Amino acid sequence: MKVKILAAMVVVATVVAMTEASLVPPYPGRDCKHWCKDNNKALYCCGPPGITYPPLIREHPGKCPSVRSTCTGVRSFRPKLCPHDGACDFRSKCCYDACVEHHVCKTVEFY
């Protein structure tokens, strides 16, 4: 019985780790559709080939929230990855998230 419980725990841990790792796969630079800057101003591919995003018609109003310095690891929902504001709802902006290490749609802050 203990072996079955241990095996089930290993399977669950593996699925969780694979889900977290697949959230932001490392994209090679070639064939990149969109380039973004992280919080250190370094460019990375935020629009990999094979994923279609709506066009950026105009930047959404407001500003991105400050980038957090620590991550809690707790999320109420899976973040929506984005290369620009056009991929987000109008009340959101495409902002860098240091915890996800990618741009995600975030609720805007107004000036």
PDB file of N, CA and C in Angstrom:
ATOM      1  N   MET A   1       0.825  -1.192   0.000  1.00  0.00           N
ATOM      2  CA  MET A   1       0.000   0.000   0.000  1.00  0.00           C
ATOM      3  C   MET A   1       0.867   1.252   0.000  1.00  0.00           C
ATOM      4  N   LYS A   2       1.937   1.254   0.816  1.00  0.00           N
ATOM      5  CA  LYS A   2       2.817   2.418   0.881  1.00  0.00           C
ATOM      6  C   LYS A   2       3.505   2.671  -0.460  1.00  0.00           C
ATOM      7  N   VAL A   3       3.834   1.599  -1.178  1.00  0.00           N
ATOM      8  CA  VAL A   3       4.492   1.737  -2.473  1.00  0.00           C
ATOM      9  C   VAL A   3       3.545   2.402  -3.466  1.00  0.00           C
ATOM     10  N   LYS A   4       2.260   2.031  -3.446  1.00  0.00           N
ATOM     11  CA  LYS A   4       1.274   2.625  -4.353  1.00  0.00           C
ATOM     12  C   LYS A   4       1.098   4.110  -4.051  1.00  0.00           C
ATOM     13  N   ILE A   5       1.042   4.463  -2.776  1.00  0.00           N
ATOM     14  CA  ILE A   5       0.893   5.869  -2.393  1.00  0.00           C
ATOM     15  C   ILE A   5       2.121   6.659  -2.821  1.00  0.00           C
ATOM     16  N   LEU A   6       3.295   6.109  -2.603  1.00  0.00           N
ATOM     17  CA  LEU A   6       4.533   6.773  -3.003  1.00  0.00           C
ATOM     18  C   LEU A   6       4.581   6.932  -4.520  1.00  0.00           C
ATOM     19  N   ALA A   7       4.192   5.910  -5.252  1.00  0.00           N
ATOM     20  CA  ALA A   7       4.181   5.973  -6.719  1.00  0.00           C
ATOM     21  C   ALA A   7       3.195   7.037  -7.196  1.00  0.00           C
ATOM     22  N   ALA A   8       2.032   7.131  -6.567  1.00  0.00           N
ATOM     23  CA  ALA A   8       1.037   8.142  -6.930  1.00  0.00           C
ATOM     24  C   ALA A   8       1.573   9.544  -6.653  1.00  0.00           C
ATOM     25  N   MET A   9       2.282   9.713  -5.532  1.00  0.00           N
ATOM     26  CA  MET A   9       2.851  11.017  -5.201  1.00  0.00           C
ATOM     27  C   MET A   9       3.926  11.414  -6.210  1.00  0.00           C
ATOM     28  N   VAL A  10       4.714  10.465  -6.655  1.00  0.00           N
ATOM     29  CA  VAL A  10       5.751  10.742  -7.654  1.00  0.00           C
ATOM     30  C   VAL A  10       5.105  11.161  -8.971  1.00  0.00           C
ATOM     31  N   VAL A  11       4.038  10.475  -9.361  1.00  0.00           N
ATOM     32  CA  VAL A  11       3.333  10.816 -10.600  1.00  0.00           C
ATOM     33  C   VAL A  11       2.767  12.226 -10.505  1.00  0.00           C
ATOM     34  N   VAL A  12       2.123  12.575  -9.399  1.00  0.00           N
ATOM     35  CA  VAL A  12       1.548  13.906  -9.214  1.00  0.00           C
ATOM     36  C   VAL A  12       2.648  14.958  -9.248  1.00  0.00           C
ATOM     37  N   ALA A  13       3.738  14.734  -8.558  1.00  0.00           N
ATOM     38  CA  ALA A  13       4.847  15.689  -8.542  1.00  0.00           C
ATOM     39  C   ALA A  13       5.432  15.865  -9.945  1.00  0.00           C
ATOM     40  N   THR A  14       5.528  14.792 -10.697  1.00  0.00           N
ATOM     41  CA  THR A  14       6.053  14.867 -12.057  1.00  0.00           C
ATOM     42  C   THR A  14       5.123  15.666 -12.955  1.00  0.00           C
ATOM     43  N   VAL A  15       3.823  15.436 -12.850  1.00  0.00           N
ATOM     44  CA  VAL A  15       2.847  16.181 -13.657  1.00  0.00           C
ATOM     45  C   VAL A  15       2.895  17.662 -13.314  1.00  0.00           C
ATOM     46  N   VAL A  16       2.959  18.002 -12.041  1.00  0.00           N
ATOM     47  CA  VAL A  16       3.034  19.406 -11.626  1.00  0.00           C
ATOM     48  C   VAL A  16       4.309  20.035 -12.159  1.00  0.00           C
ATOM     49  N   ALA A  17       5.430  19.366 -12.035  1.00  0.00           N
ATOM     50  CA  ALA A  17       6.700  19.899 -12.520  1.00  0.00           C
ATOM     51  C   ALA A  17       6.675  20.081 -14.033  1.00  0.00           C
ATOM     52  N   MET A  18       6.100  19.129 -14.762  1.00  0.00           N
ATOM     53  CA  MET A  18       6.022  19.238 -16.211  1.00  0.00           C
ATOM     54  C   MET A  18       5.102  20.379 -16.615  1.00  0.00           C
ATOM     55  N   THR A  19       3.994  20.564 -15.896  1.00  0.00           N
ATOM     56  CA  THR A  19       3.062  21.656 -16.187  1.00  0.00           C
ATOM     57  C   THR A  19       3.744  22.992 -15.971  1.00  0.00           C
ATOM     58  N   GLU A  20       4.437  23.142 -14.850  1.00  0.00           N
ATOM     59  CA  GLU A  20       5.137  24.393 -14.565  1.00  0.00           C
ATOM     60  C   GLU A  20       6.234  24.639 -15.589  1.00  0.00           C
ATOM     61  N   ALA A  21       6.973  23.617 -15.956  1.00  0.00           N
ATOM     62  CA  ALA A  21       8.063  23.781 -16.915  1.00  0.00           C
ATOM     63  C   ALA A  21       7.528  24.112 -18.297  1.00  0.00           C
ATOM     64  N   SER A  22       6.353  23.589 -18.660  1.00  0.00           N
ATOM     65  CA  SER A  22       5.810  23.839 -19.989  1.00  0.00           C
ATOM     66  C   SER A  22       5.116  25.181 -20.084  1.00  0.00           C
ATOM     67  N   LEU A  23       4.949  25.868 -18.967  1.00  0.00           N
ATOM     68  CA  LEU A  23       4.288  27.165 -18.984  1.00  0.00           C
ATOM     69  C   LEU A  23       5.046  28.141 -19.866  1.00  0.00           C
ATOM     70  N   VAL A  24       6.344  28.178 -19.750  1.00  0.00           N
ATOM     71  CA  VAL A  24       7.169  29.072 -20.554  1.00  0.00           C
ATOM     72  C   VAL A  24       8.335  28.277 -21.135  1.00  0.00           C
ATOM     73  N   PRO A  25       8.101  27.636 -22.265  1.00  0.00           N
ATOM     74  CA  PRO A  25       9.186  26.866 -22.848  1.00  0.00           C
ATOM     75  C   PRO A  25      10.278  27.791 -23.380  1.00  0.00           C
ATOM     76  N   PRO A  26      11.515  27.330 -23.395  1.00  0.00           N
ATOM     77  CA  PRO A  26      12.586  28.162 -23.950  1.00  0.00           C
ATOM     78  C   PRO A  26      12.473  28.180 -25.473  1.00  0.00           C
ATOM     79  N   TYR A  27      12.335  29.358 -26.053  1.00  0.00           N
ATOM     80  CA  TYR A  27      12.193  29.470 -27.498  1.00  0.00           C
ATOM     81  C   TYR A  27      13.523  29.884 -28.103  1.00  0.00           C
ATOM     82  N   PRO A  28      13.969  29.192 -29.119  1.00  0.00           N
ATOM     83  CA  PRO A  28      15.183  29.640 -29.792  1.00  0.00           C
ATOM     84  C   PRO A  28      14.885  30.935 -30.546  1.00  0.00           C
ATOM     85  N   GLY A  29      15.886  31.704 -30.840  1.00  0.00           N
ATOM     86  CA  GLY A  29      15.708  32.997 -31.488  1.00  0.00           C
ATOM     87  C   GLY A  29      15.246  32.924 -32.929  1.00  0.00           C
ATOM     88  N   ARG A  30      15.589  31.851 -33.631  1.00  0.00           N
ATOM     89  CA  ARG A  30      15.206  31.808 -35.043  1.00  0.00           C
ATOM     90  C   ARG A  30      13.694  31.639 -35.179  1.00  0.00           C
ATOM     91  N   ASP A  31      13.154  32.244 -36.203  1.00  0.00           N
ATOM     92  CA  ASP A  31      11.721  32.186 -36.508  1.00  0.00           C
ATOM     93  C   ASP A  31      10.851  32.856 -35.445  1.00  0.00           C
ATOM     94  N   CYS A  32      11.423  33.685 -34.606  1.00  0.00           N
ATOM     95  CA  CYS A  32      10.646  34.379 -33.579  1.00  0.00           C
ATOM     96  C   CYS A  32       9.781  35.446 -34.240  1.00  0.00           C
ATOM     97  N   LYS A  33       8.507  35.536 -33.848  1.00  0.00           N
ATOM     98  CA  LYS A  33       7.585  36.528 -34.412  1.00  0.00           C
ATOM     99  C   LYS A  33       7.612  37.846 -33.645  1.00  0.00           C
ATOM    100  N   HIS A  34       7.844  37.785 -32.338  1.00  0.00           N
ATOM    101  CA  HIS A  34       7.832  38.987 -31.496  1.00  0.00           C
ATOM    102  C   HIS A  34       8.985  38.917 -30.499  1.00  0.00           C
ATOM    103  N   TRP A  35       9.648  40.040 -30.305  1.00  0.00           N
ATOM    104  CA  TRP A  35      10.723  40.147 -29.321  1.00  0.00           C
ATOM    105  C   TRP A  35      10.282  41.104 -28.227  1.00  0.00           C
ATOM    106  N   CYS A  36      10.560  40.756 -26.986  1.00  0.00           N
ATOM    107  CA  CYS A  36      10.219  41.590 -25.836  1.00  0.00           C
ATOM    108  C   CYS A  36      11.467  41.799 -24.987  1.00  0.00           C
ATOM    109  N   LYS A  37      11.397  42.780 -24.083  1.00  0.00           N
ATOM    110  CA  LYS A  37      12.489  43.018 -23.139  1.00  0.00           C
ATOM    111  C   LYS A  37      12.053  42.574 -21.753  1.00  0.00           C
ATOM    112  N   ASP A  38      12.943  41.862 -21.063  1.00  0.00           N
ATOM    113  CA  ASP A  38      12.641  41.458 -19.689  1.00  0.00           C
ATOM    114  C   ASP A  38      12.902  42.632 -18.750  1.00  0.00           C
ATOM    115  N   ASN A  39      12.821  42.400 -17.449  1.00  0.00           N
ATOM    116  CA  ASN A  39      12.987  43.492 -16.483  1.00  0.00           C
ATOM    117  C   ASN A  39      14.429  44.010 -16.425  1.00  0.00           C
ATOM    118  N   ASN A  40      15.359  43.310 -17.060  1.00  0.00           N
ATOM    119  CA  ASN A  40      16.749  43.780 -17.149  1.00  0.00           C
ATOM    120  C   ASN A  40      17.060  44.352 -18.530  1.00  0.00           C
ATOM    121  N   LYS A  41      16.030  44.586 -19.318  1.00  0.00           N
ATOM    122  CA  LYS A  41      16.142  45.150 -20.674  1.00  0.00           C
ATOM    123  C   LYS A  41      16.804  44.196 -21.675  1.00  0.00           C
ATOM    124  N   ALA A  42      16.900  42.919 -21.346  1.00  0.00           N
ATOM    125  CA  ALA A  42      17.455  41.916 -22.262  1.00  0.00           C
ATOM    126  C   ALA A  42      16.342  41.405 -23.182  1.00  0.00           C
ATOM    127  N   LEU A  43      16.629  41.277 -24.459  1.00  0.00           N
ATOM    128  CA  LEU A  43      15.636  40.784 -25.415  1.00  0.00           C
ATOM    129  C   LEU A  43      15.455  39.277 -25.280  1.00  0.00           C
ATOM    130  N   TYR A  44      14.214  38.830 -25.434  1.00  0.00           N
ATOM    131  CA  TYR A  44      13.919  37.396 -25.482  1.00  0.00           C
ATOM    132  C   TYR A  44      12.737  37.198 -26.419  1.00  0.00           C
ATOM    133  N   CYS A  45      12.574  36.006 -26.934  1.00  0.00           N
ATOM    134  CA  CYS A  45      11.486  35.701 -27.859  1.00  0.00           C
ATOM    135  C   CYS A  45      10.191  35.520 -27.077  1.00  0.00           C
ATOM    136  N   CYS A  46       9.252  36.442 -27.270  1.00  0.00           N
ATOM    137  CA  CYS A  46       7.963  36.341 -26.564  1.00  0.00           C
ATOM    138  C   CYS A  46       6.832  35.978 -27.519  1.00  0.00           C
ATOM    139  N   GLY A  47       7.161  35.726 -28.785  1.00  0.00           N
ATOM    140  CA  GLY A  47       6.167  35.325 -29.774  1.00  0.00           C
ATOM    141  C   GLY A  47       6.720  34.222 -30.640  1.00  0.00           C
ATOM    142  N   PRO A  48       6.721  32.996 -30.111  1.00  0.00           N
ATOM    143  CA  PRO A  48       7.338  31.882 -30.839  1.00  0.00           C
ATOM    144  C   PRO A  48       6.566  31.508 -32.099  1.00  0.00           C
ATOM    145  N   PRO A  49       7.237  30.847 -33.044  1.00  0.00           N
ATOM    146  CA  PRO A  49       6.542  30.382 -34.241  1.00  0.00           C
ATOM    147  C   PRO A  49       5.483  29.357 -33.879  1.00  0.00           C
ATOM    148  N   GLY A  50       4.435  29.328 -34.679  1.00  0.00           N
ATOM    149  CA  GLY A  50       3.372  28.355 -34.456  1.00  0.00           C
ATOM    150  C   GLY A  50       2.243  28.870 -33.582  1.00  0.00           C
ATOM    151  N   ILE A  51       2.419  30.031 -32.969  1.00  0.00           N
ATOM    152  CA  ILE A  51       1.357  30.629 -32.160  1.00  0.00           C
ATOM    153  C   ILE A  51       0.934  31.915 -32.844  1.00  0.00           C
ATOM    154  N   THR A  52      -0.358  32.054 -33.097  1.00  0.00           N
ATOM    155  CA  THR A  52      -0.875  33.249 -33.757  1.00  0.00           C
ATOM    156  C   THR A  52      -1.474  34.176 -32.715  1.00  0.00           C
ATOM    157  N   TYR A  53      -1.033  35.430 -32.738  1.00  0.00           N
ATOM    158  CA  TYR A  53      -1.556  36.453 -31.837  1.00  0.00           C
ATOM    159  C   TYR A  53      -2.299  37.492 -32.660  1.00  0.00           C
ATOM    160  N   PRO A  54      -3.309  38.146 -32.061  1.00  0.00           N
ATOM    161  CA  PRO A  54      -3.965  39.232 -32.789  1.00  0.00           C
ATOM    162  C   PRO A  54      -2.973  40.372 -33.007  1.00  0.00           C
ATOM    163  N   PRO A  55      -3.218  41.220 -34.002  1.00  0.00           N
ATOM    164  CA  PRO A  55      -2.278  42.313 -34.262  1.00  0.00           C
ATOM    165  C   PRO A  55      -2.348  43.376 -33.166  1.00  0.00           C
ATOM    166  N   LEU A  56      -1.259  44.116 -33.035  1.00  0.00           N
ATOM    167  CA  LEU A  56      -1.245  45.247 -32.113  1.00  0.00           C
ATOM    168  C   LEU A  56      -1.788  46.441 -32.873  1.00  0.00           C
ATOM    169  N   ILE A  57      -3.004  46.841 -32.543  1.00  0.00           N
ATOM    170  CA  ILE A  57      -3.623  47.987 -33.209  1.00  0.00           C
ATOM    171  C   ILE A  57      -3.174  49.273 -32.519  1.00  0.00           C
ATOM    172  N   ARG A  58      -3.234  49.258 -31.192  1.00  0.00           N
ATOM    173  CA  ARG A  58      -2.713  50.383 -30.415  1.00  0.00           C
ATOM    174  C   ARG A  58      -2.435  49.906 -29.005  1.00  0.00           C
ATOM    175  N   GLU A  59      -1.538  50.601 -28.345  1.00  0.00           N
ATOM    176  CA  GLU A  59      -1.189  50.265 -26.972  1.00  0.00           C
ATOM    177  C   GLU A  59      -2.372  50.579 -26.060  1.00  0.00           C
ATOM    178  N   HIS A  60      -2.627  49.730 -25.092  1.00  0.00           N
ATOM    179  CA  HIS A  60      -3.729  49.964 -24.159  1.00  0.00           C
ATOM    180  C   HIS A  60      -3.360  51.067 -23.172  1.00  0.00           C
ATOM    181  N   PRO A  61      -4.358  51.829 -22.694  1.00  0.00           N
ATOM    182  CA  PRO A  61      -4.072  52.897 -21.736  1.00  0.00           C
ATOM    183  C   PRO A  61      -3.635  52.334 -20.383  1.00  0.00           C
ATOM    184  N   GLY A  62      -2.991  53.179 -19.582  1.00  0.00           N
ATOM    185  CA  GLY A  62      -2.533  52.776 -18.257  1.00  0.00           C
ATOM    186  C   GLY A  62      -1.095  52.318 -18.299  1.00  0.00           C
ATOM    187  N   LYS A  63      -0.626  51.813 -17.163  1.00  0.00           N
ATOM    188  CA  LYS A  63       0.754  51.331 -17.091  1.00  0.00           C
ATOM    189  C   LYS A  63       0.779  49.964 -16.429  1.00  0.00           C
ATOM    190  N   CYS A  64       1.871  49.282 -16.641  1.00  0.00           N
ATOM    191  CA  CYS A  64       2.059  47.958 -16.040  1.00  0.00           C
ATOM    192  C   CYS A  64       2.325  48.112 -14.545  1.00  0.00           C
ATOM    193  N   PRO A  65       1.860  47.150 -13.743  1.00  0.00           N
ATOM    194  CA  PRO A  65       2.229  47.183 -12.321  1.00  0.00           C
ATOM    195  C   PRO A  65       3.720  46.938 -12.165  1.00  0.00           C
ATOM    196  N   SER A  66       4.272  47.332 -11.045  1.00  0.00           N
ATOM    197  CA  SER A  66       5.694  47.117 -10.779  1.00  0.00           C
ATOM    198  C   SER A  66       6.018  45.626 -10.816  1.00  0.00           C
ATOM    199  N   VAL A  67       7.208  45.309 -11.299  1.00  0.00           N
ATOM    200  CA  VAL A  67       7.660  43.917 -11.346  1.00  0.00           C
ATOM    201  C   VAL A  67       8.012  43.499  -9.930  1.00  0.00           C
ATOM    202  N   ARG A  68       7.434  42.367  -9.486  1.00  0.00           N
ATOM    203  CA  ARG A  68       7.690  41.879  -8.128  1.00  0.00           C
ATOM    204  C   ARG A  68       9.123  41.381  -7.983  1.00  0.00           C
ATOM    205  N   SER A  69       9.672  41.578  -6.803  1.00  0.00           N
ATOM    206  CA  SER A  69      11.032  41.093  -6.546  1.00  0.00           C
ATOM    207  C   SER A  69      11.028  39.672  -5.988  1.00  0.00           C
ATOM    208  N   THR A  70       9.895  39.221  -5.454  1.00  0.00           N
ATOM    209  CA  THR A  70       9.780  37.856  -4.937  1.00  0.00           C
ATOM    210  C   THR A  70       8.536  37.196  -5.520  1.00  0.00           C
ATOM    211  N   CYS A  71       8.558  35.888  -5.570  1.00  0.00           N
ATOM    212  CA  CYS A  71       7.433  35.121  -6.113  1.00  0.00           C
ATOM    213  C   CYS A  71       6.845  34.244  -5.016  1.00  0.00           C
ATOM    214  N   THR A  72       5.531  34.235  -4.925  1.00  0.00           N
ATOM    215  CA  THR A  72       4.874  33.415  -3.903  1.00  0.00           C
ATOM    216  C   THR A  72       4.677  31.987  -4.366  1.00  0.00           C
ATOM    217  N   GLY A  73       4.601  31.803  -5.686  1.00  0.00           N
ATOM    218  CA  GLY A  73       4.345  30.468  -6.220  1.00  0.00           C
ATOM    219  C   GLY A  73       2.869  30.111  -6.190  1.00  0.00           C
ATOM    220  N   VAL A  74       2.027  31.014  -5.672  1.00  0.00           N
ATOM    221  CA  VAL A  74       0.591  30.780  -5.595  1.00  0.00           C
ATOM    222  C   VAL A  74      -0.095  31.622  -6.660  1.00  0.00           C
ATOM    223  N   ARG A  75      -0.900  30.978  -7.486  1.00  0.00           N
ATOM    224  CA  ARG A  75      -1.660  31.682  -8.524  1.00  0.00           C
ATOM    225  C   ARG A  75      -3.096  31.185  -8.487  1.00  0.00           C
ATOM    226  N   SER A  76      -4.023  32.115  -8.695  1.00  0.00           N
ATOM    227  CA  SER A  76      -5.424  31.719  -8.720  1.00  0.00           C
ATOM    228  C   SER A  76      -5.832  31.233 -10.112  1.00  0.00           C
ATOM    229  N   PHE A  77      -5.046  31.573 -11.125  1.00  0.00           N
ATOM    230  CA  PHE A  77      -5.319  31.121 -12.479  1.00  0.00           C
ATOM    231  C   PHE A  77      -4.020  31.112 -13.270  1.00  0.00           C
ATOM    232  N   ARG A  78      -4.017  30.407 -14.367  1.00  0.00           N
ATOM    233  CA  ARG A  78      -2.830  30.331 -15.223  1.00  0.00           C
ATOM    234  C   ARG A  78      -2.689  31.652 -15.977  1.00  0.00           C
ATOM    235  N   PRO A  79      -1.524  32.278 -15.952  1.00  0.00           N
ATOM    236  CA  PRO A  79      -1.371  33.556 -16.639  1.00  0.00           C
ATOM    237  C   PRO A  79      -1.463  33.398 -18.158  1.00  0.00           C
ATOM    238  N   LYS A  80      -1.948  34.448 -18.815  1.00  0.00           N
ATOM    239  CA  LYS A  80      -2.067  34.439 -20.272  1.00  0.00           C
ATOM    240  C   LYS A  80      -0.800  35.074 -20.852  1.00  0.00           C
ATOM    241  N   LEU A  81       0.001  34.282 -21.553  1.00  0.00           N
ATOM    242  CA  LEU A  81       1.222  34.790 -22.168  1.00  0.00           C
ATOM    243  C   LEU A  81       0.868  35.712 -23.330  1.00  0.00           C
ATOM    244  N   CYS A  82       1.709  36.722 -23.566  1.00  0.00           N
ATOM    245  CA  CYS A  82       1.428  37.690 -24.620  1.00  0.00           C
ATOM    246  C   CYS A  82       2.719  38.306 -25.151  1.00  0.00           C
ATOM    247  N   PRO A  83       2.710  38.769 -26.416  1.00  0.00           N
ATOM    248  CA  PRO A  83       3.853  39.501 -26.948  1.00  0.00           C
ATOM    249  C   PRO A  83       3.629  41.020 -26.950  1.00  0.00           C
ATOM    250  N   HIS A  84       2.359  41.443 -26.831  1.00  0.00           N
ATOM    251  CA  HIS A  84       2.014  42.868 -26.875  1.00  0.00           C
ATOM    252  C   HIS A  84       0.589  43.062 -26.354  1.00  0.00           C
ATOM    253  N   ASP A  85       0.189  44.318 -26.142  1.00  0.00           N
ATOM    254  CA  ASP A  85      -1.130  44.625 -25.579  1.00  0.00           C
ATOM    255  C   ASP A  85      -2.280  44.070 -26.413  1.00  0.00           C
ATOM    256  N   GLY A  86      -2.104  43.961 -27.717  1.00  0.00           N
ATOM    257  CA  GLY A  86      -3.170  43.472 -28.588  1.00  0.00           C
ATOM    258  C   GLY A  86      -3.607  42.049 -28.281  1.00  0.00           C
ATOM    259  N   ALA A  87      -2.786  41.299 -27.581  1.00  0.00           N
ATOM    260  CA  ALA A  87      -3.129  39.919 -27.214  1.00  0.00           C
ATOM    261  C   ALA A  87      -3.883  39.854 -25.892  1.00  0.00           C
ATOM    262  N   CYS A  88      -4.086  41.011 -25.249  1.00  0.00           N
ATOM    263  CA  CYS A  88      -4.756  41.071 -23.936  1.00  0.00           C
ATOM    264  C   CYS A  88      -6.122  41.747 -24.057  1.00  0.00           C
ATOM    265  N   ASP A  89      -6.980  41.536 -23.040  1.00  0.00           N
ATOM    266  CA  ASP A  89      -8.239  42.269 -22.963  1.00  0.00           C
ATOM    267  C   ASP A  89      -7.921  43.755 -22.878  1.00  0.00           C
ATOM    268  N   PHE A  90      -8.896  44.599 -23.239  1.00  0.00           N
ATOM    269  CA  PHE A  90      -8.644  46.041 -23.272  1.00  0.00           C
ATOM    270  C   PHE A  90      -8.283  46.604 -21.895  1.00  0.00           C
ATOM    271  N   ARG A  91      -8.773  45.982 -20.817  1.00  0.00           N
ATOM    272  CA  ARG A  91      -8.478  46.468 -19.455  1.00  0.00           C
ATOM    273  C   ARG A  91      -7.142  45.950 -18.940  1.00  0.00           C
ATOM    274  N   SER A  92      -6.391  45.254 -19.793  1.00  0.00           N
ATOM    275  CA  SER A  92      -5.109  44.669 -19.403  1.00  0.00           C
ATOM    276  C   SER A  92      -3.996  45.147 -20.322  1.00  0.00           C
ATOM    277  N   LYS A  93      -2.766  45.015 -19.837  1.00  0.00           N
ATOM    278  CA  LYS A  93      -1.581  45.304 -20.629  1.00  0.00           C
ATOM    279  C   LYS A  93      -0.676  44.080 -20.613  1.00  0.00           C
ATOM    280  N   CYS A  94       0.161  43.993 -21.618  1.00  0.00           N
ATOM    281  CA  CYS A  94       1.137  42.914 -21.698  1.00  0.00           C
ATOM    282  C   CYS A  94       2.386  43.386 -20.951  1.00  0.00           C
ATOM    283  N   CYS A  95       2.638  42.788 -19.793  1.00  0.00           N
ATOM    284  CA  CYS A  95       3.702  43.239 -18.888  1.00  0.00           C
ATOM    285  C   CYS A  95       4.614  42.070 -18.527  1.00  0.00           C
ATOM    286  N   TYR A  96       5.868  42.396 -18.273  1.00  0.00           N
ATOM    287  CA  TYR A  96       6.815  41.351 -17.896  1.00  0.00           C
ATOM    288  C   TYR A  96       6.522  40.871 -16.475  1.00  0.00           C
ATOM    289  N   ASP A  97       6.554  39.556 -16.286  1.00  0.00           N
ATOM    290  CA  ASP A  97       6.361  38.945 -14.976  1.00  0.00           C
ATOM    291  C   ASP A  97       7.630  38.161 -14.646  1.00  0.00           C
ATOM    292  N   ALA A  98       8.346  38.599 -13.621  1.00  0.00           N
ATOM    293  CA  ALA A  98       9.618  37.964 -13.249  1.00  0.00           C
ATOM    294  C   ALA A  98       9.425  36.543 -12.745  1.00  0.00           C
ATOM    295  N   CYS A  99       8.268  36.232 -12.198  1.00  0.00           N
ATOM    296  CA  CYS A  99       8.021  34.884 -11.682  1.00  0.00           C
ATOM    297  C   CYS A  99       7.819  33.891 -12.829  1.00  0.00           C
ATOM    298  N   VAL A 100       7.111  34.304 -13.858  1.00  0.00           N
ATOM    299  CA  VAL A 100       6.855  33.454 -15.019  1.00  0.00           C
ATOM    300  C   VAL A 100       8.012  33.567 -16.019  1.00  0.00           C
ATOM    301  N   GLU A 101       8.785  34.652 -15.918  1.00  0.00           N
ATOM    302  CA  GLU A 101       9.879  34.960 -16.834  1.00  0.00           C
ATOM    303  C   GLU A 101       9.381  35.096 -18.267  1.00  0.00           C
ATOM    304  N   HIS A 102       8.283  35.818 -18.401  1.00  0.00           N
ATOM    305  CA  HIS A 102       7.650  36.046 -19.700  1.00  0.00           C
ATOM    306  C   HIS A 102       6.683  37.203 -19.548  1.00  0.00           C
ATOM    307  N   HIS A 103       6.279  37.803 -20.665  1.00  0.00           N
ATOM    308  CA  HIS A 103       5.226  38.819 -20.625  1.00  0.00           C
ATOM    309  C   HIS A 103       3.879  38.108 -20.475  1.00  0.00           C
ATOM    310  N   VAL A 104       3.032  38.652 -19.607  1.00  0.00           N
ATOM    311  CA  VAL A 104       1.688  38.118 -19.385  1.00  0.00           C
ATOM    312  C   VAL A 104       0.705  39.284 -19.316  1.00  0.00           C
ATOM    313  N   CYS A 105      -0.567  39.004 -19.553  1.00  0.00           N
ATOM    314  CA  CYS A 105      -1.600  40.031 -19.462  1.00  0.00           C
ATOM    315  C   CYS A 105      -1.866  40.340 -17.991  1.00  0.00           C
ATOM    316  N   LYS A 106      -1.766  41.629 -17.640  1.00  0.00           N
ATOM    317  CA  LYS A 106      -1.985  42.065 -16.259  1.00  0.00           C
ATOM    318  C   LYS A 106      -2.948  43.237 -16.232  1.00  0.00           C
ATOM    319  N   THR A 107      -3.708  43.353 -15.149  1.00  0.00           N
ATOM    320  CA  THR A 107      -4.626  44.472 -14.981  1.00  0.00           C
ATOM    321  C   THR A 107      -3.817  45.763 -14.899  1.00  0.00           C
ATOM    322  N   VAL A 108      -4.263  46.778 -15.641  1.00  0.00           N
ATOM    323  CA  VAL A 108      -3.512  48.036 -15.716  1.00  0.00           C
ATOM    324  C   VAL A 108      -3.631  48.849 -14.446  1.00  0.00           C
ATOM    325  N   GLU A 109      -2.633  49.685 -14.245  1.00  0.00           N
ATOM    326  CA  GLU A 109      -2.679  50.722 -13.216  1.00  0.00           C
ATOM    327  C   GLU A 109      -2.777  52.035 -13.952  1.00  0.00           C
ATOM    328  N   PHE A 110      -3.623  52.938 -13.459  1.00  0.00           N
ATOM    329  CA  PHE A 110      -3.750  54.242 -14.114  1.00  0.00           C
ATOM    330  C   PHE A 110      -2.927  55.255 -13.385  1.00  0.00           C
ATOM    331  N   TYR A 111      -2.440  56.219 -14.110  1.00  0.00           N
ATOM    332  CA  TYR A 111      -1.504  57.225 -13.597  1.00  0.00           C
ATOM    333  C   TYR A 111      -2.096  58.053 -12.504  1.00  0.00           C
TER     334      TYR A 111
END
